[in-house]
């Protein structure tokens, strides 16, 4: 077979493979939305879940998911920024840096259920945080931190060395060069990575089952004092999230409408993650244009 | 007439690990002159240039010995503020390296970080610097567009404007026109001739014609040695060393 025909053939094969993947993903998404969308209503999104009867909603779980996400990102974003900047800009090429990098890689491939059990042993039992939002947020940080750090480091590294040289040669200090030249150039990549990380965290269940718990006690949305037991902001209350709720309904749900609730919740979850992805792209482009005046 | 020496260097040696790349360079630079550093690739001229604003500090294995002084101050003294040094000794690189910001922001970056906030002062600095860099007329109507949207030659002049805005005393240029077309190159050459009245310029170039056209003094480097440094006319018409003559006449083997 000559090169030209091989080229044509392989182009065809690649198109076919790409098409197959798109069909699989699209049908999966389509199925979930098709099954779930009819069950979504304002009532469904805002009312609490019911354990034994039909007509329960996912209001508390939805709030828990967002609150847990916020706390997890509050902890992991500064940490990953610091670690990523250190690795990309300051770390010398020596064995210590290699150890840190390898550790990050191993952590990032850790199954989330292992992260969950680690969180259970350390945060829930050892630190006696119990099944709580705090334990969940810390477990999610463990789960998310390696990927975010990697993302920050990669985004910073993709800024060419010329830029750093230009900054230093202009009489900027190293810190000024990093904060005023390298980070702004890398910002779109960093933000995109953060938001994608947020999407991953939002859909995470296994790391939360044994940390944030599987129950969603009733909340009083009129009480915003974080020290009160029924306050939505209390970080020491157990908090079942949307993803955990879906898992739980499917494994042990005894509501008559369990299938419908599960389908609806899945659709909401997917829509939220999709929104995160679109937001990431939009925000990334926008910030890049703003910073670069392109 | 003896002009004031801005930079003096004595017995400058540079090692990359065990390898000695510069074997003791003695070279002085007079105020408001253009000095061209010429020589074949790998002869150490760029390496030497980067000793003058301590850019070699960025290379972990590089070690500089000898004595380099800016107006009598030892720039490798422990008390030397490197950031301050690089403000007085600006640098332009071979590849235009504008920041991915607007033209305006590129030029005022150094000033902004130095704490200048007054809009009028910044505007003024942008206009003056870009005029000195001979690019003002081309970009004055699009100062807030990205510097990356400009051509390579325009980018390089904006970068030079950015360096001028910080008001350095000395400008180091590492083959500033080698990535540019002939028209852009000659624009930059004319600009350098004008800048000479206010700045001391040290220029690394591979272009023999460029050296002979614009420099007052030329230094010829070969294999980490300074072979000869003299007024440009003398180097090109009547070099003292055989090696210099061979290189300049292209008989270099």
XYZ file of C-alpha atoms in Angstrom:
547
model
C 0.000 0.000 0.000
C 1.443 3.367 -0.912
C 1.722 6.265 1.502
C -1.146 8.190 0.002
C -3.662 5.389 0.391
C -2.430 4.578 3.891
C -2.892 8.223 4.765
C -6.460 8.214 3.464
C -7.265 4.985 5.221
C -5.883 6.136 8.557
C -7.695 9.456 8.287
C -10.888 7.474 7.837
C -10.098 5.241 10.812
C -9.420 8.244 13.044
C -12.686 9.862 12.004
C -14.513 6.623 12.772
C -12.929 6.306 16.223
C -13.681 9.944 17.050
C -17.249 9.494 15.821
C -17.703 6.380 17.948
C -16.547 8.191 21.075
C -18.847 11.108 20.392
C -21.794 8.761 19.854
C -21.121 6.900 23.109
C -20.750 10.090 25.137
C -23.654 11.853 23.500
C -26.007 8.925 23.986
C -24.988 8.587 27.619
C -25.570 12.283 28.280
C -28.725 12.257 26.219
C -30.095 9.259 28.117
C -29.471 10.842 31.513
C -31.032 14.135 30.486
C -33.945 12.401 28.735
C -34.686 10.342 31.829
C -34.095 13.101 34.330
C -35.318 16.384 32.884
C -39.058 15.569 33.222
C -38.612 15.171 36.987
C -36.930 18.496 37.519
C -39.155 21.199 38.903
C -38.757 24.118 41.248
C -40.259 21.959 43.991
C -37.759 19.166 43.271
C -34.810 21.555 43.392
C -35.804 23.244 46.641
C -37.598 20.765 48.913
C -35.866 18.335 51.284
C -35.518 14.649 50.489
C -37.949 12.072 51.855
C -36.840 8.670 53.043
C -39.986 6.566 52.890
C -42.527 8.320 50.725
C -42.671 9.769 47.252
C -42.337 13.448 46.366
C -38.949 14.202 47.953
C -36.633 16.814 46.507
C -32.898 17.460 46.518
C -32.814 20.988 47.928
C -30.549 20.297 50.890
C -28.242 18.028 48.896
C -27.883 20.667 46.209
C -27.014 23.307 48.800
C -24.594 20.890 50.497
C -22.843 20.196 47.205
C -22.252 23.884 46.534
C -21.260 24.685 50.101
C -18.843 21.775 50.277
C -17.418 22.780 46.911
C -16.904 26.336 48.118
C -15.107 25.212 51.274
C -12.983 22.661 49.432
C -11.929 25.286 46.884
C -11.241 27.845 49.624
C -8.741 25.429 51.107
C -7.272 23.915 47.977
C -6.919 26.960 45.684
C -4.431 28.902 47.841
C -2.493 25.747 48.664
C -2.260 24.607 45.068
C -1.291 28.094 43.902
C 1.512 28.231 46.421
C 2.752 24.733 45.657
C 2.452 25.207 41.891
C 4.316 28.521 41.950
C 7.020 27.002 44.110
C 7.466 24.006 41.819
C 7.439 26.000 38.604
C 9.447 29.051 39.640
C 11.521 28.402 42.722
C 12.223 24.696 43.162
C 15.718 23.627 42.194
C 16.222 20.523 40.145
C 17.222 18.139 42.883
C 16.089 14.924 44.505
C 13.775 16.689 46.935
C 11.841 18.329 44.123
C 11.676 14.985 42.349
C 10.264 13.370 45.468
C 7.627 16.082 45.798
C 6.679 15.784 42.143
C 6.461 12.010 42.286
C 4.358 12.221 45.434
C 1.969 14.597 43.686
C 1.684 12.272 40.735
C 0.962 9.274 42.927
C -1.593 11.242 44.920
C -3.352 12.359 41.780
C -3.858 8.783 40.653
C -5.160 7.642 44.034
C -8.677 6.168 43.774
C -11.129 8.530 45.418
C -12.508 5.815 47.664
C -9.047 5.480 49.188
C -8.977 9.228 49.745
C -12.378 8.862 51.406
C -11.222 6.130 53.768
C -8.094 8.119 54.576
C -10.310 11.092 55.383
C -12.503 8.868 57.539
C -9.544 7.617 59.573
C -7.780 10.947 59.898
C -10.397 13.705 59.912
C -13.502 11.884 61.144
C -11.912 9.621 63.769
C -8.477 10.976 64.656
C -9.321 14.668 64.586
C -12.859 13.908 65.819
C -14.494 16.153 63.243
C -17.140 13.435 62.831
C -19.154 13.055 59.644
C -19.117 16.697 58.759
C -18.746 19.253 56.027
C -15.288 20.022 57.378
C -14.140 16.391 57.070
C -15.642 16.263 53.585
C -13.986 19.492 52.496
C -10.606 18.286 53.755
C -11.015 14.947 51.983
C -11.958 16.753 48.783
C -8.868 18.906 49.212
C -6.724 15.766 49.413
C -8.442 14.539 46.288
C -8.195 17.795 44.374
C -4.901 19.290 45.508
C -2.525 17.167 43.412
C -4.430 17.840 40.197
C -4.740 21.557 40.882
C -1.064 21.861 41.804
C -0.110 20.076 38.630
C -2.395 22.341 36.659
C -0.886 25.509 38.164
C 2.641 24.260 37.581
C 1.929 23.337 33.962
C 0.192 26.634 33.269
C 3.158 28.577 34.670
C 5.674 26.464 32.799
C 3.898 27.095 29.523
C 4.884 30.771 29.831
C 8.114 31.057 27.885
C 11.439 31.739 29.579
C 11.803 34.873 27.424
C 9.081 36.514 29.450
C 10.865 35.891 32.726
C 14.143 37.137 31.252
C 12.388 40.229 29.956
C 10.937 40.961 33.358
C 14.171 40.418 35.248
C 16.182 42.409 32.704
C 13.736 45.270 33.187
C 14.708 45.450 36.829
C 11.776 43.554 38.301
C 12.462 41.342 41.261
C 11.797 37.652 40.931
C 8.560 37.916 42.895
C 7.390 40.858 40.769
C 8.236 38.929 37.625
C 6.239 35.943 38.842
C 3.234 37.871 40.089
C 3.043 40.571 37.425
C 4.203 38.824 34.289
C 4.165 35.055 34.570
C 0.917 34.623 36.507
C -1.144 37.036 34.382
C 0.014 35.198 31.252
C -0.843 31.858 32.815
C -4.086 33.009 34.424
C -6.521 31.672 31.809
C -4.978 28.208 32.100
C -4.988 28.366 35.878
C -8.622 29.445 36.057
C -9.751 26.866 33.528
C -8.023 24.172 35.558
C -9.578 25.416 38.796
C -13.077 25.364 37.387
C -12.618 21.929 35.840
C -11.360 20.812 39.256
C -14.500 22.299 40.768
C -16.599 20.241 38.368
C -14.721 17.112 39.376
C -15.237 17.856 43.058
C -18.903 18.602 42.510
C -19.495 15.174 41.026
C -17.393 13.307 43.575
C -19.154 10.725 45.745
C -16.729 8.050 46.931
C -14.457 10.436 48.839
C -17.460 11.881 50.684
C -19.455 8.824 51.733
C -17.294 8.255 54.803
C -16.352 11.862 55.469
C -19.243 14.243 54.880
C -21.652 11.428 55.633
C -24.795 10.088 54.056
C -27.436 12.004 55.903
C -28.873 15.423 55.264
C -30.426 16.715 58.482
C -33.101 19.327 58.045
C -31.692 22.821 57.716
C -33.194 26.082 58.784
C -32.543 28.433 55.888
C -33.527 31.354 58.086
C -30.613 30.825 60.452
C -27.209 31.794 59.053
C -25.214 31.675 62.267
C -22.527 29.094 61.475
C -22.414 28.002 65.121
C -26.039 26.833 65.241
C -26.750 23.154 64.655
C -29.437 23.642 62.043
C -27.650 26.485 60.262
C -26.791 25.754 56.626
C -23.350 27.269 57.265
C -22.476 25.016 60.202
C -19.341 23.125 59.147
C -19.679 20.422 61.777
C -22.972 19.016 60.527
C -23.163 15.940 58.329
C -23.915 16.834 54.746
C -24.981 14.414 52.091
C -24.208 15.852 48.678
C -26.018 15.371 45.411
C -23.605 12.759 44.116
C -23.733 10.818 47.395
C -27.519 11.071 47.358
C -27.673 9.487 43.911
C -25.416 6.687 45.051
C -27.459 6.123 48.191
C -30.854 6.095 46.521
C -29.644 3.584 44.021
C -28.048 1.301 46.569
C -30.560 1.412 49.409
C -33.358 3.787 48.531
C -36.816 2.633 49.576
C -38.807 5.607 48.359
C -41.506 4.531 45.880
C -40.182 7.133 43.423
C -36.484 6.348 43.996
C -35.829 5.836 40.288
C -37.362 9.178 39.385
C -35.489 11.073 42.117
C -32.244 9.441 41.075
C -32.838 10.289 37.418
C -33.705 13.879 38.217
C -30.738 14.316 40.549
C -28.394 12.834 37.941
C -29.650 15.261 35.339
C -29.137 18.193 37.725
C -25.621 16.988 38.495
C -24.731 16.699 34.839
C -26.156 20.102 34.033
C -24.144 21.631 36.876
C -20.896 20.009 35.744
C -21.617 21.055 32.163
C -22.181 24.600 33.383
C -18.820 24.498 35.172
C -17.110 23.450 31.970
C -18.733 26.122 29.851
C -18.022 28.706 32.518
C -14.380 27.631 32.589
C -13.999 28.130 28.877
C -15.846 31.421 28.771
C -14.064 32.888 31.776
C -10.664 31.677 30.578
C -11.081 33.341 27.189
C -12.473 36.500 28.674
C -9.686 36.935 31.180
C -7.071 36.198 28.573
C -8.506 38.852 26.313
C -8.728 41.320 29.147
C -5.163 40.757 30.309
C -3.584 40.660 26.868
C -5.784 43.315 25.291
C -6.089 40.984 22.305
C 39.954 63.573 24.712
C 39.262 60.886 27.200
C 35.590 60.128 27.569
C 34.155 59.038 30.900
C 34.124 55.296 31.317
C 30.665 54.037 32.262
C 31.516 50.378 32.578
C 34.952 48.949 33.191
C 35.720 45.262 33.269
C 38.947 43.623 34.267
C 39.982 40.012 33.890
C 36.395 38.746 33.587
C 36.233 34.975 33.605
C 33.100 32.894 33.436
C 32.800 29.209 34.196
C 29.895 26.918 33.408
C 30.692 24.220 35.931
C 34.229 23.153 35.015
C 34.188 24.733 31.583
C 35.757 28.168 31.255
C 33.775 30.120 28.674
C 35.475 33.493 29.111
C 39.215 33.608 29.662
C 39.779 36.983 31.257
C 38.250 39.880 29.369
C 39.478 43.452 29.845
C 37.147 45.921 28.209
C 35.849 49.407 29.010
C 32.874 51.280 27.651
C 32.830 55.029 27.208
C 29.815 57.211 27.844
C 27.437 57.827 24.951
C 29.175 55.506 22.561
C 27.965 52.465 20.713
C 30.303 49.531 21.162
C 29.800 46.526 18.910
C 30.855 43.076 20.106
C 31.548 40.836 17.130
C 32.862 37.343 16.632
C 31.772 33.901 15.443
C 28.989 31.971 17.213
C 30.062 30.562 20.540
C 32.922 33.037 20.979
C 31.510 34.318 24.265
C 30.301 37.760 23.243
C 26.710 37.184 24.409
C 27.954 35.487 27.548
C 30.142 38.488 28.270
C 27.258 40.871 27.584
C 25.122 39.024 30.108
C 27.794 39.477 32.766
C 27.226 43.227 32.572
C 23.699 43.124 34.020
C 24.187 39.847 35.864
C 21.725 37.903 33.714
C 24.100 34.967 34.070
C 22.952 34.763 37.685
C 19.924 32.911 36.317
C 22.095 29.994 35.220
C 22.795 27.934 38.340
C 26.117 26.539 37.069
C 27.564 29.843 35.888
C 30.238 31.539 38.006
C 31.734 34.935 37.223
C 35.178 36.086 38.343
C 36.975 39.348 37.818
C 36.002 42.925 38.331
C 33.110 44.662 36.594
C 32.272 48.201 37.620
C 29.431 50.499 36.718
C 30.638 54.052 37.361
C 33.194 52.684 39.775
C 30.758 50.476 41.696
C 31.589 46.778 41.754
C 28.403 45.203 40.387
C 29.268 41.791 41.798
C 29.777 43.186 45.303
C 27.576 41.449 47.885
C 25.913 44.775 48.658
C 24.884 45.301 45.016
C 21.122 45.337 44.509
C 20.683 43.303 41.314
C 17.250 44.750 40.664
C 18.687 48.261 40.834
C 21.558 47.259 38.558
C 19.191 45.972 35.901
C 17.248 49.212 36.059
C 20.418 51.132 35.173
C 21.636 48.546 32.702
C 18.697 47.623 30.461
C 18.688 44.763 28.009
C 17.130 43.979 24.635
C 17.115 40.384 23.442
C 17.416 38.691 20.091
C 13.781 37.596 19.941
C 11.333 40.430 20.537
C 9.762 39.559 23.883
C 6.878 41.917 24.575
C 4.642 40.953 27.473
C 1.245 39.663 26.358
C -0.377 42.939 27.367
C -1.319 46.092 25.514
C 1.398 48.272 23.978
C 0.720 50.912 26.611
C 0.992 48.447 29.485
C 4.212 47.043 28.073
C 5.876 50.426 28.147
C 4.649 51.546 31.556
C 5.226 48.206 33.272
C 8.538 49.101 34.817
C 7.214 52.471 35.986
C 4.011 51.056 37.410
C 5.917 48.541 39.462
C 8.218 51.319 40.610
C 5.087 52.896 42.079
C 4.255 55.583 39.514
C 0.473 55.991 39.446
C -0.038 59.439 37.980
C -1.765 58.925 34.653
C -0.221 62.026 33.116
C 3.293 60.871 33.989
C 2.626 57.448 32.507
C 1.108 58.882 29.326
C 4.070 61.175 28.966
C 6.528 58.303 29.469
C 4.761 56.188 26.849
C 4.898 58.952 24.272
C 8.518 59.910 24.940
C 9.801 56.359 25.080
C 7.970 55.224 21.978
C 9.113 58.320 20.119
C 12.702 57.609 21.093
C 12.174 54.037 19.944
C 10.907 55.368 16.585
C 7.598 53.532 16.808
C 5.254 56.219 18.162
C 3.760 57.225 14.817
C 2.955 53.631 13.960
C 1.223 52.737 17.215
C -0.095 55.970 18.700
C -3.648 55.154 17.606
C -3.638 51.632 18.961
C -1.809 51.871 22.251
C -4.403 49.711 23.963
C -4.193 46.846 21.529
C -2.084 43.800 22.282
C 1.630 44.214 21.667
C 1.546 40.691 20.249
C -0.522 41.914 17.299
C 2.448 43.917 15.985
C 5.040 42.699 13.489
C 8.387 41.450 14.777
C 10.158 44.709 13.923
C 7.480 46.772 15.639
C 7.532 44.485 18.657
C 11.274 44.915 18.980
C 10.937 48.698 18.923
C 8.166 48.560 21.541
C 10.473 46.409 23.655
C 13.211 49.006 23.259
C 10.677 51.662 24.266
C 9.871 49.585 27.325
C 13.552 49.548 28.282
C 13.903 53.306 27.661
C 10.901 54.080 29.867
C 12.825 52.851 32.905
C 15.560 55.387 32.012
C 18.616 53.163 32.093
C 22.120 54.502 31.669
C 23.404 51.639 29.597
C 21.488 49.491 27.119
C 22.744 46.008 26.305
C 21.541 44.585 23.023
C 21.950 40.942 22.157
C 21.628 40.717 18.375
C 18.532 42.905 18.421
C 17.994 42.820 14.673
C 18.965 39.290 13.741
C 15.356 38.090 13.816
C 14.123 41.024 11.749
C 13.859 41.949 8.079
C 16.296 44.486 6.523
C 13.876 47.415 6.673
C 13.073 46.884 10.347
C 16.784 46.425 11.006
C 17.703 49.716 9.425
C 14.929 51.485 11.347
C 16.422 50.147 14.546
C 19.941 51.102 13.474
C 18.862 54.693 12.836
C 17.147 54.740 16.182
C 20.315 53.556 17.908
C 22.316 56.332 16.283
C 19.860 58.827 17.757
C 19.827 57.138 21.152
C 23.591 57.321 21.382
C 23.353 60.960 22.445
C 21.654 59.971 25.691
C 22.655 56.394 26.341
C 25.658 54.129 26.338
C 24.931 51.193 24.067
C 26.646 47.819 23.908
C 25.561 45.763 20.956
C 26.273 42.142 20.120
C 25.911 41.574 16.399
C 26.677 39.012 13.753
C 26.215 41.571 11.082
C 29.575 43.070 10.139
C 27.946 45.878 8.143
C 25.802 46.802 11.093
C 28.856 47.021 13.324
C 30.718 49.173 10.829
C 27.722 51.424 10.144
C 26.679 52.365 13.633
C 29.342 51.579 16.217
C 32.022 53.904 17.536
C 34.111 51.112 18.887
C 34.306 47.441 18.016
C 35.523 44.510 20.081
C 36.366 41.219 18.427
C 35.880 38.040 20.458
C 37.221 34.614 19.583
C 36.915 31.419 21.604
C 36.315 33.172 24.891
C 39.107 35.712 24.404
C 38.975 39.358 23.512
C 41.284 39.535 20.521
C 41.154 43.239 19.904
C 39.099 46.288 20.791
C 39.552 49.600 19.000
C 37.696 52.385 17.212
C 35.483 50.772 14.613
C 37.238 52.409 11.677
C 40.557 51.033 12.804
C 39.206 47.518 13.318
C 37.685 47.417 9.877
C 40.422 49.220 7.928
C 43.555 48.447 9.795
C 43.190 45.730 12.422
C 46.198 45.048 14.596
C 45.653 41.294 14.790
C 45.760 38.781 11.972
C 42.753 36.905 13.419
C 40.631 40.047 13.322
C 41.542 40.696 9.739
C 40.761 37.129 8.741
C 37.364 37.281 10.401
C 36.405 40.647 8.980
C 37.426 39.790 5.456
C 35.561 36.501 5.679
C 38.682 34.404 5.372
C 37.949 32.825 8.646
C 38.379 29.100 8.550
